[in-house]
């Protein structure tokens, strides 16, 4: 249970996978310097142009901090590629840091693939060294995620999300429909009320976060179009000033104001792209994974229900069923407890992350509009003072 306890307490996503580059991941050590010790990593949002390009790694922006630093004061929000492991029985200890960076393309005669550098820094005594560095390819992370979900089916493991960029094909959609119908017919007869509420929350959250993601992307696109158009006006006013001798100073001042507003707009766009969009998109992917976690919990529950039903109607060997039912009851209890513990952690992190992202964005917007307003107010004040001076000079 120690491994499951650690996995249930860990904050967001998986381990560096085993296997050397290009090798089958099952043949290597899952974590450098350990024998399967759980650790966490977070990866930058990347759409891969390779044989695994229907998959996506997410979340974190490497540009937000010095990736070579090693300080317990590093932030643990989703905006960081560096994750600090902090267990409840060690509240003041932050002694394990994982960094994933430097994607590198490899081209061979057979295939093209990407590897990532994984750096582990730790002060834990069970490791052979205080720092490790390996490179792992994308399919290693996929393998790792599968192993983690197999070992801990009801823990929220948000490392990778699978999605087809062109959408699922006909056969895939038919398969999904058949599975959905079969699942609804089989049903879960004794799903606890708390998991019903959890499932309803996930469905509503998925709808809202997907809508927010679409709106955020649209806002960024419109902001980009506005910026591209505005940055053309500065040079236009400079050219205009060359043909208007009486308006040279005014037109140049206007050009200068536009240039300052352009720089402020560009900075705000950068903040939107680095602080808000990755967080929102990460939780879009989280919503898909949460649905998968609920399905796996329901499958364990359904397996127990079917055994109980078989015993009730004596559809199978009555001597063996009680033992199987006892094991399944333990399995369901462990799955439920792990999910409940991980669920509360995830909800708290989600609320903090989204609140922080939108608060930072609101503050950035306020600063942006104040900066632009001050720019034009300064221009108008200087022009007003100039006209007053000219008017006073014209008086007899």
C-alpha atoms as a printed R data frame, in Angstrom:
    type eleno elety resid chain resno       x       y       z
1   ATOM     1    CA   UNK     A     1   0.000   0.000   0.000
2   ATOM     2    CA   UNK     A     2   3.007   2.319   0.384
3   ATOM     3    CA   UNK     A     3   3.317   2.796  -3.371
4   ATOM     4    CA   UNK     A     4  -0.403   3.526  -3.709
5   ATOM     5    CA   UNK     A     5  -0.295   5.942  -0.759
6   ATOM     6    CA   UNK     A     6   2.543   7.870  -2.316
7   ATOM     7    CA   UNK     A     7   0.895   7.910  -5.723
8   ATOM     8    CA   UNK     A     8  -2.403   9.128  -4.272
9   ATOM     9    CA   UNK     A     9  -0.683  11.991  -2.473
10  ATOM    10    CA   UNK     A    10   1.529  13.090  -5.349
11  ATOM    11    CA   UNK     A    11   0.570  16.246  -7.222
12  ATOM    12    CA   UNK     A    12  -0.026  15.926 -10.933
13  ATOM    13    CA   UNK     A    13   1.523  13.500 -13.331
14  ATOM    14    CA   UNK     A    14   3.897  10.622 -13.867
15  ATOM    15    CA   UNK     A    15   7.491   9.470 -13.984
16  ATOM    16    CA   UNK     A    16  10.349   9.450 -16.452
17  ATOM    17    CA   UNK     A    17   9.826   6.188 -18.291
18  ATOM    18    CA   UNK     A    18  12.354   3.410 -18.586
19  ATOM    19    CA   UNK     A    19  14.218   2.097 -21.575
20  ATOM    20    CA   UNK     A    20  16.967   3.699 -23.613
21  ATOM    21    CA   UNK     A    21  16.115   5.917 -26.537
22  ATOM    22    CA   UNK     A    22  14.532   3.853 -29.259
23  ATOM    23    CA   UNK     A    23  14.299   0.748 -27.051
24  ATOM    24    CA   UNK     A    24  11.220  -0.904 -25.695
25  ATOM    25    CA   UNK     A    25  10.372   0.973 -22.497
26  ATOM    26    CA   UNK     A    26   9.650  -2.228 -20.652
27  ATOM    27    CA   UNK     A    27  13.326  -3.158 -20.646
28  ATOM    28    CA   UNK     A    28  14.694  -0.289 -18.565
29  ATOM    29    CA   UNK     A    29  14.473   1.169 -15.089
30  ATOM    30    CA   UNK     A    30  11.344   3.308 -14.705
31  ATOM    31    CA   UNK     A    31  13.154   6.057 -12.817
32  ATOM    32    CA   UNK     A    32  16.829   6.998 -12.947
33  ATOM    33    CA   UNK     A    33  18.660   5.949  -9.816
34  ATOM    34    CA   UNK     A    34  15.703   4.165  -8.233
35  ATOM    35    CA   UNK     A    35  13.843   0.908  -8.518
36  ATOM    36    CA   UNK     A    36  10.397   2.178  -9.398
37  ATOM    37    CA   UNK     A    37  10.210   5.072  -6.947
38  ATOM    38    CA   UNK     A    38   7.303   7.392  -7.725
39  ATOM    39    CA   UNK     A    39   8.115  10.889  -8.922
40  ATOM    40    CA   UNK     A    40   6.329  13.517 -10.884
41  ATOM    41    CA   UNK     A    41   6.979  15.425 -14.034
42  ATOM    42    CA   UNK     A    42   5.296  18.097 -16.012
43  ATOM    43    CA   UNK     A    43   5.928  18.767 -19.688
44  ATOM    44    CA   UNK     A    44   5.496  21.685 -22.027
45  ATOM    45    CA   UNK     A    45   2.537  21.828 -24.352
46  ATOM    46    CA   UNK     A    46   3.713  20.319 -27.621
47  ATOM    47    CA   UNK     A    47   1.966  19.075 -30.739
48  ATOM    48    CA   UNK     A    48   4.342  16.478 -32.092
49  ATOM    49    CA   UNK     A    49   4.998  16.118 -35.807
50  ATOM    50    CA   UNK     A    50   5.997  12.498 -35.675
51  ATOM    51    CA   UNK     A    51   4.490   9.055 -35.602
52  ATOM    52    CA   UNK     A    52   2.834   9.848 -32.257
53  ATOM    53    CA   UNK     A    53   1.364  13.142 -33.484
54  ATOM    54    CA   UNK     A    54  -2.142  12.224 -32.391
55  ATOM    55    CA   UNK     A    55  -1.039  12.680 -28.803
56  ATOM    56    CA   UNK     A    56  -0.221  15.672 -26.717
57  ATOM    57    CA   UNK     A    57   2.069  16.393 -23.791
58  ATOM    58    CA   UNK     A    58   1.013  19.258 -21.588
59  ATOM    59    CA   UNK     A    59   1.311  21.764 -19.434
60  ATOM    60    CA   UNK     A    60   4.011  24.138 -18.300
61  ATOM    61    CA   UNK     A    61   5.974  26.912 -19.838
62  ATOM    62    CA   UNK     A    62   9.719  26.488 -19.514
63  ATOM    63    CA   UNK     A    63  10.338  30.175 -20.155
64  ATOM    64    CA   UNK     A    64   8.927  31.208 -16.793
65  ATOM    65    CA   UNK     A    65  11.937  30.285 -14.722
66  ATOM    66    CA   UNK     A    66  15.558  29.274 -14.741
67  ATOM    67    CA   UNK     A    67  15.368  25.581 -15.470
68  ATOM    68    CA   UNK     A    68  18.802  24.953 -13.986
69  ATOM    69    CA   UNK     A    69  17.986  26.451 -10.606
70  ATOM    70    CA   UNK     A    70  17.494  24.182  -7.640
71  ATOM    71    CA   UNK     A    71  15.676  26.038  -4.913
72  ATOM    72    CA   UNK     A    72  12.916  24.955  -2.532
73  ATOM    73    CA   UNK     A    73  11.311  28.333  -3.207
74  ATOM    74    CA   UNK     A    74  10.396  27.375  -6.779
75  ATOM    75    CA   UNK     A    75   6.642  27.683  -7.483
76  ATOM    76    CA   UNK     A    76   4.582  24.510  -7.859
77  ATOM    77    CA   UNK     A    77   1.758  25.941  -9.932
78  ATOM    78    CA   UNK     A    78   0.967  24.468 -13.379
79  ATOM    79    CA   UNK     A    79   2.955  27.324 -14.881
80  ATOM    80    CA   UNK     A    80   6.191  25.588 -13.913
81  ATOM    81    CA   UNK     A    81   7.843  22.642 -15.587
82  ATOM    82    CA   UNK     A    82   9.492  21.832 -12.273
83  ATOM    83    CA   UNK     A    83   7.455  19.808  -9.833
84  ATOM    84    CA   UNK     A    84   8.216  19.452  -6.150
85  ATOM    85    CA   UNK     A    85   7.078  16.287  -4.417
86  ATOM    86    CA   UNK     A    86   5.612  16.978  -1.026
87  ATOM    87    CA   UNK     A    87   4.012  14.226   1.037
88  ATOM    88    CA   UNK     A    88   1.570  14.782   3.869
89  ATOM    89    CA   UNK     A    89   3.793  12.994   6.357
90  ATOM    90    CA   UNK     A    90   6.663  15.300   5.383
91  ATOM    91    CA   UNK     A    91   4.955  18.727   5.364
92  ATOM    92    CA   UNK     A    92   8.127  20.800   5.445
93  ATOM    93    CA   UNK     A    93  10.253  18.655   3.152
94  ATOM    94    CA   UNK     A    94  10.710  19.426  -0.531
95  ATOM    95    CA   UNK     A    95  13.523  17.207  -1.659
96  ATOM    96    CA   UNK     A    96  12.699  15.890  -5.128
97  ATOM    97    CA   UNK     A    97  12.657  17.985  -8.301
98  ATOM    98    CA   UNK     A    98  11.968  16.769 -11.832
99  ATOM    99    CA   UNK     A    99  12.613  18.885 -14.914
100 ATOM   100    CA   UNK     A   100  11.530  17.944 -18.447
101 ATOM   101    CA   UNK     A   101  12.925  20.149 -21.198
102 ATOM   102    CA   UNK     A   102  14.996  20.360 -24.399
103 ATOM   103    CA   UNK     A   103  12.896  18.364 -26.894
104 ATOM   104    CA   UNK     A   104  15.232  17.012 -29.562
105 ATOM   105    CA   UNK     A   105  14.293  15.591 -32.945
106 ATOM   106    CA   UNK     A   106  15.934  12.382 -34.193
107 ATOM   107    CA   UNK     A   107  15.783  11.250 -37.804
108 ATOM   108    CA   UNK     A   108  16.748   7.739 -38.870
109 ATOM   109    CA   UNK     A   109  16.194   5.760 -42.030
110 ATOM   110    CA   UNK     A   110  13.288   3.998 -40.351
111 ATOM   111    CA   UNK     A   111  11.568   6.639 -38.252
112 ATOM   112    CA   UNK     A   112  11.515  10.185 -36.922
113 ATOM   113    CA   UNK     A   113  10.984  10.732 -33.205
114 ATOM   114    CA   UNK     A   114  11.504  13.249 -30.417
115 ATOM   115    CA   UNK     A   115  13.285  12.754 -27.108
116 ATOM   116    CA   UNK     A   116  13.184  14.917 -23.994
117 ATOM   117    CA   UNK     A   117  15.803  15.583 -21.370
118 ATOM   118    CA   UNK     A   118  14.758  14.566 -17.846
119 ATOM   119    CA   UNK     A   119  16.751  15.913 -14.905
120 ATOM   120    CA   UNK     A   120  16.173  14.617 -11.391
121 ATOM   121    CA   UNK     A   121  17.628  16.414  -8.375
122 ATOM   122    CA   UNK     A   122  17.144  15.026  -4.892
123 ATOM   123    CA   UNK     A   123  18.595  14.844  -1.419
124 ATOM   124    CA   UNK     A   124  16.956  11.505  -0.599
125 ATOM   125    CA   UNK     A   125  19.242   8.805   0.699
126 ATOM   126    CA   UNK     A   126  17.628   5.958  -1.270
127 ATOM   127    CA   UNK     A   127  18.976   7.379  -4.530
128 ATOM   128    CA   UNK     A   128  22.451   6.506  -5.742
129 ATOM   129    CA   UNK     A   129  23.263  10.114  -6.571
130 ATOM   130    CA   UNK     A   130  21.850  13.579  -5.959
131 ATOM   131    CA   UNK     A   131  21.333  14.304  -9.673
132 ATOM   132    CA   UNK     A   132  20.449  12.220 -12.727
133 ATOM   133    CA   UNK     A   133  19.990  13.102 -16.380
134 ATOM   134    CA   UNK     A   134  18.475  10.868 -19.068
135 ATOM   135    CA   UNK     A   135  16.675  11.301 -22.368
136 ATOM   136    CA   UNK     A   136  13.393   9.557 -23.072
137 ATOM   137    CA   UNK     A   137  11.271   9.444 -26.190
138 ATOM   138    CA   UNK     A   138   7.576  10.161 -26.324
139 ATOM   139    CA   UNK     A   139   6.413   6.561 -26.376
140 ATOM   140    CA   UNK     A   140   8.248   5.995 -23.075
141 ATOM   141    CA   UNK     A   141   5.940   8.513 -21.441
142 ATOM   142    CA   UNK     A   142   2.957   6.738 -22.979
143 ATOM   143    CA   UNK     A   143   4.194   3.442 -21.589
144 ATOM   144    CA   UNK     A   144   4.663   5.003 -18.180
145 ATOM   145    CA   UNK     A   145   1.180   6.473 -18.122
146 ATOM   146    CA   UNK     A   146  -0.281   3.087 -19.001
147 ATOM   147    CA   UNK     A   147   1.672   1.405 -16.199
148 ATOM   148    CA   UNK     A   148   0.596   4.023 -13.673
149 ATOM   149    CA   UNK     A   149  -3.059   3.703 -14.662
150 ATOM   150    CA   UNK     A   150  -2.780  -0.085 -14.523
151 ATOM   151    CA   UNK     A   151  -1.320   0.024 -11.018
152 ATOM   152    CA   UNK     A   152  -3.516   2.870  -9.756
153 ATOM   153    CA   UNK     A   153  -6.707   2.907 -11.885
154 ATOM   154    CA   UNK     A   154  -8.525   5.540  -9.841
155 ATOM   155    CA   UNK     A   155  -5.712   8.031  -9.353
156 ATOM   156    CA   UNK     A   156  -5.685  11.180 -11.465
157 ATOM   157    CA   UNK     A   157  -2.571  10.851 -13.641
158 ATOM   158    CA   UNK     A   158  -2.533  13.913 -15.934
159 ATOM   159    CA   UNK     A   159   0.643  13.369 -17.891
160 ATOM   160    CA   UNK     A   160  -0.615  12.666 -21.404
161 ATOM   161    CA   UNK     A   161  -3.874  12.913 -23.261
162 ATOM   162    CA   UNK     A   162  -4.716  11.111 -26.470
163 ATOM   163    CA   UNK     A   163  -6.723  12.904 -29.099
164 ATOM   164    CA   UNK     A   164  -6.947  12.672 -32.851
165 ATOM   165    CA   UNK     A   165  -6.315  16.002 -34.509
166 ATOM   166    CA   UNK     A   166  -8.688  15.170 -37.353
167 ATOM   167    CA   UNK     A   167 -11.241  13.578 -35.064
168 ATOM   168    CA   UNK     A   168 -12.088   9.892 -34.746
169 ATOM   169    CA   UNK     A   169 -12.924   7.882 -37.821
170 ATOM   170    CA   UNK     A   170 -16.205   6.099 -38.485
171 ATOM   171    CA   UNK     A   171 -15.117   2.781 -36.989
172 ATOM   172    CA   UNK     A   172 -13.717   4.522 -33.933
173 ATOM   173    CA   UNK     A   173 -16.954   6.442 -33.405
174 ATOM   174    CA   UNK     A   174 -18.967   3.236 -33.842
175 ATOM   175    CA   UNK     A   175 -16.750   1.493 -31.289
176 ATOM   176    CA   UNK     A   176 -17.219   4.316 -28.804
177 ATOM   177    CA   UNK     A   177 -20.984   4.178 -29.293
178 ATOM   178    CA   UNK     A   178 -21.125   0.418 -28.804
179 ATOM   179    CA   UNK     A   179 -19.031   0.658 -25.647
180 ATOM   180    CA   UNK     A   180 -21.199   3.457 -24.296
181 ATOM   181    CA   UNK     A   181 -24.414   1.492 -24.951
182 ATOM   182    CA   UNK     A   182 -22.956  -1.662 -23.413
183 ATOM   183    CA   UNK     A   183 -21.815   0.273 -20.375
184 ATOM   184    CA   UNK     A   184 -25.239   1.870 -19.894
185 ATOM   185    CA   UNK     A   185 -26.968  -1.492 -20.231
186 ATOM   186    CA   UNK     A   186 -24.588  -3.160 -17.800
187 ATOM   187    CA   UNK     A   187 -24.720  -0.203 -15.461
188 ATOM   188    CA   UNK     A   188 -23.439   0.218 -11.939
189 ATOM   189    CA   UNK     A   189 -26.233  -0.692  -9.559
190 ATOM   190    CA   UNK     A   190 -24.708   0.475  -6.307
191 ATOM   191    CA   UNK     A   191 -22.686   3.550  -7.218
192 ATOM   192    CA   UNK     A   192 -22.308   5.651  -4.037
193 ATOM   193    CA   UNK     A   193 -23.969   9.050  -4.043
194 ATOM   194    CA   UNK     A   194 -20.648  10.842  -3.653
195 ATOM   195    CA   UNK     A   195 -19.417   9.358  -6.928
196 ATOM   196    CA   UNK     A   196 -22.668  10.317  -8.641
197 ATOM   197    CA   UNK     A   197 -22.020  13.897  -7.530
198 ATOM   198    CA   UNK     A   198 -18.410  13.604  -8.649
199 ATOM   199    CA   UNK     A   199 -19.460  12.398 -12.092
200 ATOM   200    CA   UNK     A   200 -21.981  15.255 -12.446
201 ATOM   201    CA   UNK     A   201 -19.292  17.739 -11.437
202 ATOM   202    CA   UNK     A   202 -16.892  16.370 -14.056
203 ATOM   203    CA   UNK     A   203 -19.487  16.617 -16.830
204 ATOM   204    CA   UNK     A   204 -20.367  20.204 -15.937
205 ATOM   205    CA   UNK     A   205 -16.715  21.146 -15.467
206 ATOM   206    CA   UNK     A   206 -15.855  19.669 -18.866
207 ATOM   207    CA   UNK     A   207 -18.516  21.754 -20.584
208 ATOM   208    CA   UNK     A   208 -17.449  24.973 -18.903
209 ATOM   209    CA   UNK     A   209 -13.690  24.561 -19.255
210 ATOM   210    CA   UNK     A   210 -14.023  23.662 -22.939
211 ATOM   211    CA   UNK     A   211 -16.099  26.799 -23.468
212 ATOM   212    CA   UNK     A   212 -13.548  28.918 -21.599
213 ATOM   213    CA   UNK     A   213 -10.778  27.390 -23.702
214 ATOM   214    CA   UNK     A   214 -12.543  28.299 -26.958
215 ATOM   215    CA   UNK     A   215 -13.265  31.837 -25.773
216 ATOM   216    CA   UNK     A   216  -9.679  32.316 -24.583
217 ATOM   217    CA   UNK     A   217  -8.303  31.142 -27.922
218 ATOM   218    CA   UNK     A   218 -10.658  33.487 -29.756
219 ATOM   219    CA   UNK     A   219  -9.659  36.431 -27.550
220 ATOM   220    CA   UNK     A   220  -6.005  35.737 -28.252
221 ATOM   221    CA   UNK     A   221  -6.654  35.529 -31.984
222 ATOM   222    CA   UNK     A   222  -8.539  38.840 -31.999
223 ATOM   223    CA   UNK     A   223  -5.823  40.434 -29.879
224 ATOM   224    CA   UNK     A   224  -3.223  39.267 -32.385
225 ATOM   225    CA   UNK     A   225  -5.209  40.749 -35.276
226 ATOM   226    CA   UNK     A   226  -5.594  44.041 -33.389
227 ATOM   227    CA   UNK     A   227  -1.858  44.142 -32.669
228 ATOM   228    CA   UNK     A   228  -0.899  43.396 -36.285
229 ATOM   229    CA   UNK     A   229  -3.140  46.197 -37.498
230 ATOM   230    CA   UNK     A   230  -2.103  48.745 -34.873
231 ATOM   231    CA   UNK     A   231   1.627  48.314 -35.401
232 ATOM   232    CA   UNK     A   232   1.227  49.541 -38.981
233 ATOM   233    CA   UNK     A   233  -0.115  52.940 -37.886
234 ATOM   234    CA   UNK     A   234   3.122  54.185 -36.319
235 ATOM   235    CA   UNK     A   235   5.139  54.077 -39.576
236 ATOM   236    CA   UNK     A   236   2.147  55.524 -41.443
237 ATOM   237    CA   UNK     A   237   2.116  58.594 -39.196
238 ATOM   238    CA   UNK     A   238   5.874  59.016 -39.600
239 ATOM   239    CA   UNK     A   239   5.493  58.995 -43.388
240 ATOM   240    CA   UNK     A   240   2.579  61.360 -43.107
241 ATOM   241    CA   UNK     A   241   4.661  63.836 -41.082
242 ATOM   242    CA   UNK     A   242   7.116  64.135 -43.971
243 ATOM   243    CA   UNK     A   243   4.429  65.756 -46.126
244 ATOM   244    CA   UNK     A   244   2.820  67.951 -43.448
245 ATOM   245    CA   UNK     A   245   5.287  70.557 -42.304
246 ATOM   246    CA   UNK     A   246   2.870  72.170 -39.847
247 ATOM   247    CA   UNK     A   247   1.940  68.826 -38.255
248 ATOM   248    CA   UNK     A   248   5.346  67.195 -38.006
249 ATOM   249    CA   UNK     A   249   5.619  67.254 -34.211
250 ATOM   250    CA   UNK     A   250   2.024  66.187 -33.599
251 ATOM   251    CA   UNK     A   251   2.179  63.275 -36.040
252 ATOM   252    CA   UNK     A   252   5.484  62.067 -34.623
253 ATOM   253    CA   UNK     A   253   4.055  62.232 -31.094
254 ATOM   254    CA   UNK     A   254   1.047  60.219 -32.237
255 ATOM   255    CA   UNK     A   255   3.375  57.648 -33.801
256 ATOM   256    CA   UNK     A   256   5.315  57.464 -30.548
257 ATOM   257    CA   UNK     A   257   2.097  56.883 -28.550
258 ATOM   258    CA   UNK     A   258   0.999  54.133 -30.926
259 ATOM   259    CA   UNK     A   259   4.392  52.477 -30.621
260 ATOM   260    CA   UNK     A   260   4.180  52.463 -26.809
261 ATOM   261    CA   UNK     A   261   0.659  51.034 -26.948
262 ATOM   262    CA   UNK     A   262   1.861  48.345 -29.376
263 ATOM   263    CA   UNK     A   263   4.580  47.286 -26.961
264 ATOM   264    CA   UNK     A   264   2.072  47.157 -24.108
265 ATOM   265    CA   UNK     A   265  -0.316  45.089 -26.243
266 ATOM   266    CA   UNK     A   266   2.452  42.672 -27.175
267 ATOM   267    CA   UNK     A   267   3.340  42.238 -23.516
268 ATOM   268    CA   UNK     A   268  -0.283  41.551 -22.647
269 ATOM   269    CA   UNK     A   269  -0.534  38.976 -25.439
270 ATOM   270    CA   UNK     A   270   2.578  37.286 -24.091
271 ATOM   271    CA   UNK     A   271   1.009  37.116 -20.648
272 ATOM   272    CA   UNK     A   272  -2.157  35.623 -22.107
273 ATOM   273    CA   UNK     A   273  -0.202  32.992 -24.043
274 ATOM   274    CA   UNK     A   274   2.079  32.068 -21.148
275 ATOM   275    CA   UNK     A   275  -0.146  32.402 -18.092
276 ATOM   276    CA   UNK     A   276  -3.775  31.774 -19.025
277 ATOM   277    CA   UNK     A   277  -4.027  29.675 -22.180
278 ATOM   278    CA   UNK     A   278  -1.783  26.784 -20.984
279 ATOM   279    CA   UNK     A   279  -3.642  26.514 -17.669
280 ATOM   280    CA   UNK     A   280  -7.076  26.483 -19.290
281 ATOM   281    CA   UNK     A   281  -5.998  23.976 -21.922
282 ATOM   282    CA   UNK     A   282  -4.417  21.762 -19.289
283 ATOM   283    CA   UNK     A   283  -7.716  21.512 -17.456
284 ATOM   284    CA   UNK     A   284  -9.502  20.700 -20.707
285 ATOM   285    CA   UNK     A   285  -7.244  17.653 -20.875
286 ATOM   286    CA   UNK     A   286  -7.788  16.998 -17.176
287 ATOM   287    CA   UNK     A   287 -11.536  16.780 -17.785
288 ATOM   288    CA   UNK     A   288 -10.997  14.014 -20.342
289 ATOM   289    CA   UNK     A   289  -8.765  12.107 -17.928
290 ATOM   290    CA   UNK     A   290 -11.221  12.479 -15.066
291 ATOM   291    CA   UNK     A   291 -13.885  10.844 -17.200
292 ATOM   292    CA   UNK     A   292 -11.490   7.957 -17.813
293 ATOM   293    CA   UNK     A   293 -10.821   7.639 -14.075
294 ATOM   294    CA   UNK     A   294 -14.554   7.479 -13.368
295 ATOM   295    CA   UNK     A   295 -15.004   4.816 -16.040
296 ATOM   296    CA   UNK     A   296 -12.264   2.698 -14.489
297 ATOM   297    CA   UNK     A   297 -13.839   3.054 -11.045
298 ATOM   298    CA   UNK     A   298 -17.213   2.035 -12.444
299 ATOM   299    CA   UNK     A   299 -15.661  -0.988 -14.163
300 ATOM   300    CA   UNK     A   300 -14.284  -2.228 -10.833
301 ATOM   301    CA   UNK     A   301 -17.678  -1.621  -9.236
302 ATOM   302    CA   UNK     A   302 -19.478  -3.389 -12.087
303 ATOM   303    CA   UNK     A   303 -17.219  -6.408 -11.739
304 ATOM   304    CA   UNK     A   304 -18.160  -6.680  -8.067
305 ATOM   305    CA   UNK     A   305 -21.869  -6.237  -8.862
306 ATOM   306    CA   UNK     A   306 -21.763  -9.016 -11.434
307 ATOM   307    CA   UNK     A   307 -20.164 -11.435  -8.958
308 ATOM   308    CA   UNK     A   308 -22.738 -10.581  -6.288
309 ATOM   309    CA   UNK     A   309 -25.510 -11.104  -8.808
310 ATOM   310    CA   UNK     A   310 -24.027 -14.435  -9.879
311 ATOM   311    CA   UNK     A   311 -23.908 -15.591  -6.269
312 ATOM   312    CA   UNK     A   312 -27.471 -14.418  -5.640
313 ATOM   313    CA   UNK     A   313 -28.855 -16.348  -8.586
314 ATOM   314    CA   UNK     A   314 -26.333 -19.185  -8.268
315 ATOM   315    CA   UNK     A   315 -25.011 -18.671 -11.779
316 ATOM   316    CA   UNK     A   316 -21.530 -19.842 -10.850
317 ATOM   317    CA   UNK     A   317 -19.650 -21.975  -8.338
318 ATOM   318    CA   UNK     A   318 -21.005 -20.871  -4.966
319 ATOM   319    CA   UNK     A   319 -17.881 -22.110  -3.182
320 ATOM   320    CA   UNK     A   320 -15.498 -19.850  -5.074
321 ATOM   321    CA   UNK     A   321 -17.637 -16.730  -5.394
322 ATOM   322    CA   UNK     A   322 -17.534 -15.577  -1.745
323 ATOM   323    CA   UNK     A   323 -13.740 -15.461  -1.828
324 ATOM   324    CA   UNK     A   324 -13.755 -13.591  -5.160
325 ATOM   325    CA   UNK     A   325 -16.387 -11.186  -3.859
326 ATOM   326    CA   UNK     A   326 -14.301 -10.502  -0.766
327 ATOM   327    CA   UNK     A   327 -11.270  -9.637  -2.879
328 ATOM   328    CA   UNK     A   328 -13.354  -7.429  -5.154
329 ATOM   329    CA   UNK     A   329 -14.875  -5.631  -2.178
330 ATOM   330    CA   UNK     A   330 -11.370  -4.827  -0.961
331 ATOM   331    CA   UNK     A   331 -10.417  -3.697  -4.459
332 ATOM   332    CA   UNK     A   332 -13.461  -1.429  -4.716
333 ATOM   333    CA   UNK     A   333 -12.777   0.038  -1.279
334 ATOM   334    CA   UNK     A   334  -9.145   0.775  -2.153
335 ATOM   335    CA   UNK     A   335 -10.157   2.279  -5.502
336 ATOM   336    CA   UNK     A   336 -12.818   4.462  -3.889
337 ATOM   337    CA   UNK     A   337 -10.524   5.675  -1.104
338 ATOM   338    CA   UNK     A   338  -7.718   6.479  -3.545
339 ATOM   339    CA   UNK     A   339 -10.067   8.407  -5.824
340 ATOM   340    CA   UNK     A   340 -11.636  10.364  -2.977
341 ATOM   341    CA   UNK     A   341  -8.251  11.400  -1.620
342 ATOM   342    CA   UNK     A   342  -6.894  12.328  -5.056
343 ATOM   343    CA   UNK     A   343 -10.141  14.079  -5.974
344 ATOM   344    CA   UNK     A   344  -9.951  16.511  -3.071
345 ATOM   345    CA   UNK     A   345  -6.313  17.272  -3.878
346 ATOM   346    CA   UNK     A   346  -7.136  17.824  -7.532
347 ATOM   347    CA   UNK     A   347 -10.113  20.080  -6.820
348 ATOM   348    CA   UNK     A   348  -8.073  22.258  -4.482
349 ATOM   349    CA   UNK     A   349  -5.218  22.540  -6.977
350 ATOM   350    CA   UNK     A   350  -7.647  23.257  -9.816
351 ATOM   351    CA   UNK     A   351  -9.377  26.048  -7.903
352 ATOM   352    CA   UNK     A   352  -6.063  27.605  -6.902
353 ATOM   353    CA   UNK     A   353  -4.576  27.325 -10.406
354 ATOM   354    CA   UNK     A   354  -7.556  28.774 -12.254
355 ATOM   355    CA   UNK     A   355  -8.085  31.515  -9.677
356 ATOM   356    CA   UNK     A   356  -4.421  32.499  -9.893
357 ATOM   357    CA   UNK     A   357  -4.415  32.446 -13.703
358 ATOM   358    CA   UNK     A   358  -7.486  34.661 -14.027
359 ATOM   359    CA   UNK     A   359  -6.433  36.980 -11.207
360 ATOM   360    CA   UNK     A   360  -3.028  37.496 -12.798
361 ATOM   361    CA   UNK     A   361  -4.681  38.068 -16.161
362 ATOM   362    CA   UNK     A   362  -7.096  40.626 -14.696
363 ATOM   363    CA   UNK     A   363  -4.236  42.499 -13.026
364 ATOM   364    CA   UNK     A   364  -2.298  42.433 -16.291
365 ATOM   365    CA   UNK     A   365  -5.294  43.865 -18.153
366 ATOM   366    CA   UNK     A   366  -5.727  46.646 -15.596
367 ATOM   367    CA   UNK     A   367  -2.063  47.545 -15.881
368 ATOM   368    CA   UNK     A   368  -2.307  47.466 -19.690
369 ATOM   369    CA   UNK     A   369  -5.263  49.840 -19.897
370 ATOM   370    CA   UNK     A   370  -3.753  52.175 -17.304
371 ATOM   371    CA   UNK     A   371  -0.523  52.264 -19.303
372 ATOM   372    CA   UNK     A   372  -2.296  53.011 -22.599
373 ATOM   373    CA   UNK     A   373  -4.531  55.609 -20.949
374 ATOM   374    CA   UNK     A   374  -1.535  57.340 -19.378
375 ATOM   375    CA   UNK     A   375   0.213  57.380 -22.764
376 ATOM   376    CA   UNK     A   376  -2.625  59.203 -24.516
377 ATOM   377    CA   UNK     A   377  -3.372  61.476 -21.552
378 ATOM   378    CA   UNK     A   378   0.246  62.582 -21.590
379 ATOM   379    CA   UNK     A   379  -0.028  63.332 -25.309
380 ATOM   380    CA   UNK     A   380  -3.256  65.305 -24.889
381 ATOM   381    CA   UNK     A   381  -1.844  67.241 -21.930
382 ATOM   382    CA   UNK     A   382   1.263  68.223 -23.892
383 ATOM   383    CA   UNK     A   383  -0.835  69.325 -26.855
384 ATOM   384    CA   UNK     A   384  -3.189  71.339 -24.625
385 ATOM   385    CA   UNK     A   385  -0.273  73.088 -22.946
386 ATOM   386    CA   UNK     A   386   1.259  73.820 -26.347
387 ATOM   387    CA   UNK     A   387  -1.947  75.403 -27.618
388 ATOM   388    CA   UNK     A   388  -2.266  77.503 -24.448
389 ATOM   389    CA   UNK     A   389   1.270  78.777 -24.884
390 ATOM   390    CA   UNK     A   390   0.618  79.657 -28.530
391 ATOM   391    CA   UNK     A   391  -2.592  81.420 -27.574
392 ATOM   392    CA   UNK     A   392  -0.854  83.472 -24.892
393 ATOM   393    CA   UNK     A   393   1.856  84.528 -27.359
394 ATOM   394    CA   UNK     A   394  -0.773  85.717 -29.853
395 ATOM   395    CA   UNK     A   395  -2.330  88.087 -27.310
396 ATOM   396    CA   UNK     A   396  -1.271  91.782 -27.700
